[in-house]
CSV table of C-alpha atoms in Angstrom, one decimal:
chain,number,residue,atom,x,y,z
A,293,MET,CA,10.5,-16.5,0.3
A,294,ASP,CA,12.8,-14.1,-1.4
A,295,TRP,CA,12.1,-11.2,-3.9
A,296,SER,CA,12.6,-13.3,-7.0
A,297,ASP,CA,10.1,-15.9,-5.8
A,298,LEU,CA,7.6,-13.2,-5.0
A,299,ILE,CA,7.9,-11.5,-8.4
A,300,ASP,CA,7.7,-14.9,-10.2
A,301,THR,CA,4.6,-15.8,-8.3
A,302,ALA,CA,2.9,-12.5,-9.2
A,303,PHE,CA,3.8,-12.7,-12.8
A,304,ASP,CA,2.5,-16.3,-13.0
A,305,VAL,CA,-0.8,-15.1,-11.5
A,306,ALA,CA,-0.9,-12.3,-14.0
A,307,GLY,CA,-0.4,-14.7,-16.8
A,308,ASN,CA,2.8,-12.9,-18.0
A,309,SER,CA,5.7,-15.1,-19.0
A,310,SER,CA,8.0,-12.3,-20.1
A,311,SER,CA,11.4,-13.0,-18.5
A,312,ASP,CA,12.6,-9.5,-19.5
A,313,GLN,CA,9.7,-7.9,-17.6
A,314,ARG,CA,10.3,-10.1,-14.6
A,315,ALA,CA,14.0,-9.2,-14.5
A,316,ALA,CA,13.2,-5.5,-14.8
A,317,THR,CA,10.6,-5.7,-12.1
A,318,LEU,CA,13.0,-7.6,-9.8
A,319,ARG,CA,15.7,-5.0,-10.4
A,320,THR,CA,13.2,-2.2,-9.6
A,321,VAL,CA,12.2,-3.9,-6.4
A,322,GLU,CA,15.7,-4.6,-5.2
A,323,ALA,CA,16.8,-1.0,-6.0
A,324,ASN,CA,13.9,0.4,-3.9
A,325,VAL,CA,13.7,-1.7,-0.8
A,326,ALA,CA,15.1,-0.8,2.6
A,327,ALA,CA,17.8,-3.0,4.1
A,328,ASP,CA,15.4,-4.5,6.7
A,329,GLU,CA,12.4,-4.8,4.4
A,330,LYS,CA,11.2,-8.3,3.8
A,331,PRO,CA,8.7,-9.7,1.2
A,332,ILE,CA,5.3,-10.9,2.5
A,333,ALA,CA,3.0,-11.5,-0.5
A,334,SER,CA,2.3,-10.6,-4.1
A,335,THR,CA,-0.6,-10.7,-6.6
A,336,ALA,CA,-1.5,-9.3,-9.9
A,337,GLY,CA,-3.7,-6.3,-10.5
A,338,ARG,CA,-4.2,-3.2,-12.6
A,339,HIS,CA,-3.9,0.4,-11.6
A,340,PRO,CA,-6.8,2.4,-13.1
A,341,ASP,CA,-4.3,4.5,-15.1
A,342,HIS,CA,-2.8,1.4,-16.8
A,343,PHE,CA,-4.3,-1.0,-19.3
A,344,ARG,CA,-2.2,-4.0,-18.6
A,345,LYS,CA,-1.8,-5.8,-15.3
A,346,GLY,CA,1.1,-5.1,-13.0
A,347,VAL,CA,2.4,-6.7,-9.8
A,348,LEU,CA,1.2,-5.7,-6.3
A,349,VAL,CA,4.0,-6.5,-3.8
A,350,LEU,CA,3.4,-6.4,0.0
A,351,THR,CA,6.4,-6.0,2.1
A,352,THR,CA,7.0,-5.4,5.8
A,353,HIS,CA,7.1,-1.7,5.2
A,354,ARG,CA,4.8,-0.9,2.3
A,355,LEU,CA,2.6,-1.9,-0.6
A,356,LEU,CA,4.2,-1.4,-4.0
A,357,PHE,CA,2.6,-1.4,-7.5
A,358,LEU,CA,5.1,-2.4,-10.1
A,359,LYS,CA,4.7,-2.4,-13.8
A,360,ASP,CA,7.1,-2.8,-16.7
A,361,GLY,CA,10.2,-1.9,-14.6
A,362,LYS,CA,8.9,1.6,-13.9
A,363,PRO,CA,9.4,3.3,-10.5
A,364,PRO,CA,7.0,1.7,-8.0
A,365,VAL,CA,3.8,3.3,-6.7
A,366,PRO,CA,4.5,3.0,-2.9
A,367,VAL,CA,1.9,3.0,-0.1
A,368,PRO,CA,3.5,3.1,3.4
A,369,LEU,CA,1.9,0.5,5.6
A,370,GLN,CA,2.0,2.7,8.7
A,371,ALA,CA,-0.4,5.1,6.9
A,372,VAL,CA,-2.8,2.4,5.8
A,373,THR,CA,-6.2,2.6,7.6
A,374,ASP,CA,-8.2,0.1,5.6
A,375,ALA,CA,-8.2,-2.3,2.7
A,376,THR,CA,-11.5,-3.3,1.2
A,377,VAL,CA,-12.6,-5.3,-1.8
A,378,THR,CA,-15.6,-4.8,-4.0
A,379,ARG,CA,-16.6,-6.7,-7.2
A,380,THR,CA,-17.7,-5.0,-10.4
A,381,ARG,CA,-18.6,-6.5,-13.8
A,382,ILE,CA,-16.2,-4.4,-15.7
A,383,ASN,CA,-13.2,-4.2,-13.3
A,384,GLY,CA,-13.5,-7.5,-11.5
A,385,GLU,CA,-12.3,-7.5,-7.9
A,386,VAL,CA,-11.3,-4.0,-6.9
A,387,LEU,CA,-8.9,-3.5,-4.0
A,388,LEU,CA,-9.3,-0.1,-2.3
A,389,VAL,CA,-6.4,0.8,0.1
A,390,VAL,CA,-7.1,3.8,2.2
A,391,ALA,CA,-4.1,5.5,3.8
A,392,LEU,CA,-3.3,8.9,5.3
A,393,THR,CA,-1.4,9.6,2.1
A,394,GLY,CA,-4.5,9.1,0.0
A,395,SER,CA,-6.7,6.4,-1.5
A,396,HIS,CA,-5.3,3.8,-3.9
A,397,ARG,CA,-7.5,1.7,-6.2
A,398,PHE,CA,-6.3,-1.4,-7.9
A,399,GLU,CA,-8.6,-3.2,-10.3
A,400,ASP,CA,-8.9,-6.8,-11.6
A,401,VAL,CA,-6.9,-8.0,-8.5
A,402,VAL,CA,-6.3,-11.8,-8.3
A,403,LYS,CA,-7.4,-13.2,-5.0
A,404,ALA,CA,-8.2,-9.8,-3.7
A,405,GLU,CA,-9.9,-10.8,-0.5
A,406,VAL,CA,-6.9,-12.8,0.7
A,407,PHE,CA,-4.5,-10.1,-0.4
A,408,ALA,CA,-6.6,-7.4,1.4
A,409,GLU,CA,-6.5,-9.4,4.6
A,410,GLN,CA,-2.7,-9.7,4.3
A,411,VAL,CA,-2.5,-5.9,3.8
A,412,ARG,CA,-4.6,-5.2,6.8
A,413,ALA,CA,-2.5,-7.6,9.0
A,414,ALA,CA,0.8,-6.1,7.8
A,415,ALA,CA,-0.5,-2.6,8.4
A,416,ARG,CA,-1.5,-3.5,11.9
A,417,LEU,CA,2.0,-4.9,12.6
A,418,ALA,CA,3.7,-1.8,11.1
A,419,ARG,CA,1.6,0.6,13.2
A,420,GLU,CA,2.3,-1.5,16.4
A,421,GLY,CA,6.0,-1.5,15.6
A,422,SER,CA,6.0,2.3,15.1
A,423,ARG,CA,4.2,2.7,18.4
A,424,ARG,CA,6.7,0.6,20.2
A,425,GLU,CA,9.6,2.6,18.6
A,426,ALA,CA,7.9,5.9,19.6
A,427,ALA,CA,7.5,4.7,23.2
A,428,ALA,CA,11.1,3.7,23.4
A,429,ALA,CA,12.5,6.8,21.7
A,430,PRO,CA,13.3,9.9,23.7
A,431,ALA,CA,10.6,12.6,23.6
A,432,ALA,CA,10.8,14.5,20.4
A,433,PRO,CA,10.4,18.3,20.4
A,434,THR,CA,6.8,19.3,20.0
A,435,ALA,CA,5.6,20.6,16.6
A,436,THR,CA,5.3,24.3,16.2
A,437,GLY,CA,1.9,25.8,15.8
A,438,ALA,CA,2.4,26.3,12.0
A,439,ASP,CA,3.5,22.6,11.6
A,440,LEU,CA,0.4,21.4,13.6
A,441,LEU,CA,-1.9,23.6,11.6
A,442,ASP,CA,-0.4,22.3,8.3
A,443,GLN,CA,-0.9,18.7,9.4
A,444,LEU,CA,-4.5,19.4,10.6
A,445,GLU,CA,-5.3,21.1,7.2
A,446,ARG,CA,-3.9,18.0,5.4
A,447,LEU,CA,-6.1,15.7,7.5
A,448,ALA,CA,-9.1,17.9,6.9
A,449,ALA,CA,-8.4,17.8,3.1
A,450,LEU,CA,-8.2,14.0,3.2
A,451,HIS,CA,-11.4,13.8,5.1
A,452,THR,CA,-13.2,16.2,2.7
A,453,ALA,CA,-12.0,14.2,-0.2
A,454,GLY,CA,-13.4,11.0,1.3
A,455,ALA,CA,-10.1,9.3,1.9
A,456,LEU,CA,-10.8,9.3,5.7
A,457,THR,CA,-14.0,8.5,7.5
A,458,ALA,CA,-15.2,10.8,10.3
A,459,GLU,CA,-13.9,8.3,12.9
A,460,GLU,CA,-10.5,8.0,11.2
A,461,PHE,CA,-10.2,11.8,10.9
A,462,THR,CA,-11.1,12.2,14.6
A,463,ARG,CA,-8.6,9.6,15.7
A,464,ALA,CA,-5.8,11.1,13.6
A,465,LYS,CA,-6.7,14.6,14.8
A,466,GLN,CA,-6.5,13.5,18.4
A,467,ARG,CA,-3.1,11.9,17.8
A,468,LEU,CA,-1.8,15.2,16.4
A,469,ILE,CA,-3.2,17.4,19.1
A,470,GLY,CA,-2.1,15.0,21.9
């Protein structure tokens, strides 16, 4: 599967046949992907701030929300801690992606359960890959006290905001402290 196949599939699912929008989205994706980044899956969904559906693209590195050729809303997979699906009468299937960078909600997602499982699996693979790279890399200098304090404060803010569960917060805190 290449990028154009992925975008075409997502636009077909969204019911959007605009070739101009497909081309703009493809250009946006190709301009924003890393050299070793590969497409995994796509679906259609709506960001709560947008009325019309856009395209959710899952890659080996991140989850992207693309709409009308605008810059993507990226969620790095290494930071993803969970992806859950709920169903509401107004918003259809709602995909909630929780990451260390914040919580991301996508509404009216097509085949949300399948896509959520693909996100969870890709996030696991991304975290395992980063662990292997970290183990193989030479020891990095330890963070200064101020850096560590800033990172702990950011984690605490995410936990207070509800983006991290108590268990996720504890694990992330333990990783930072060593």
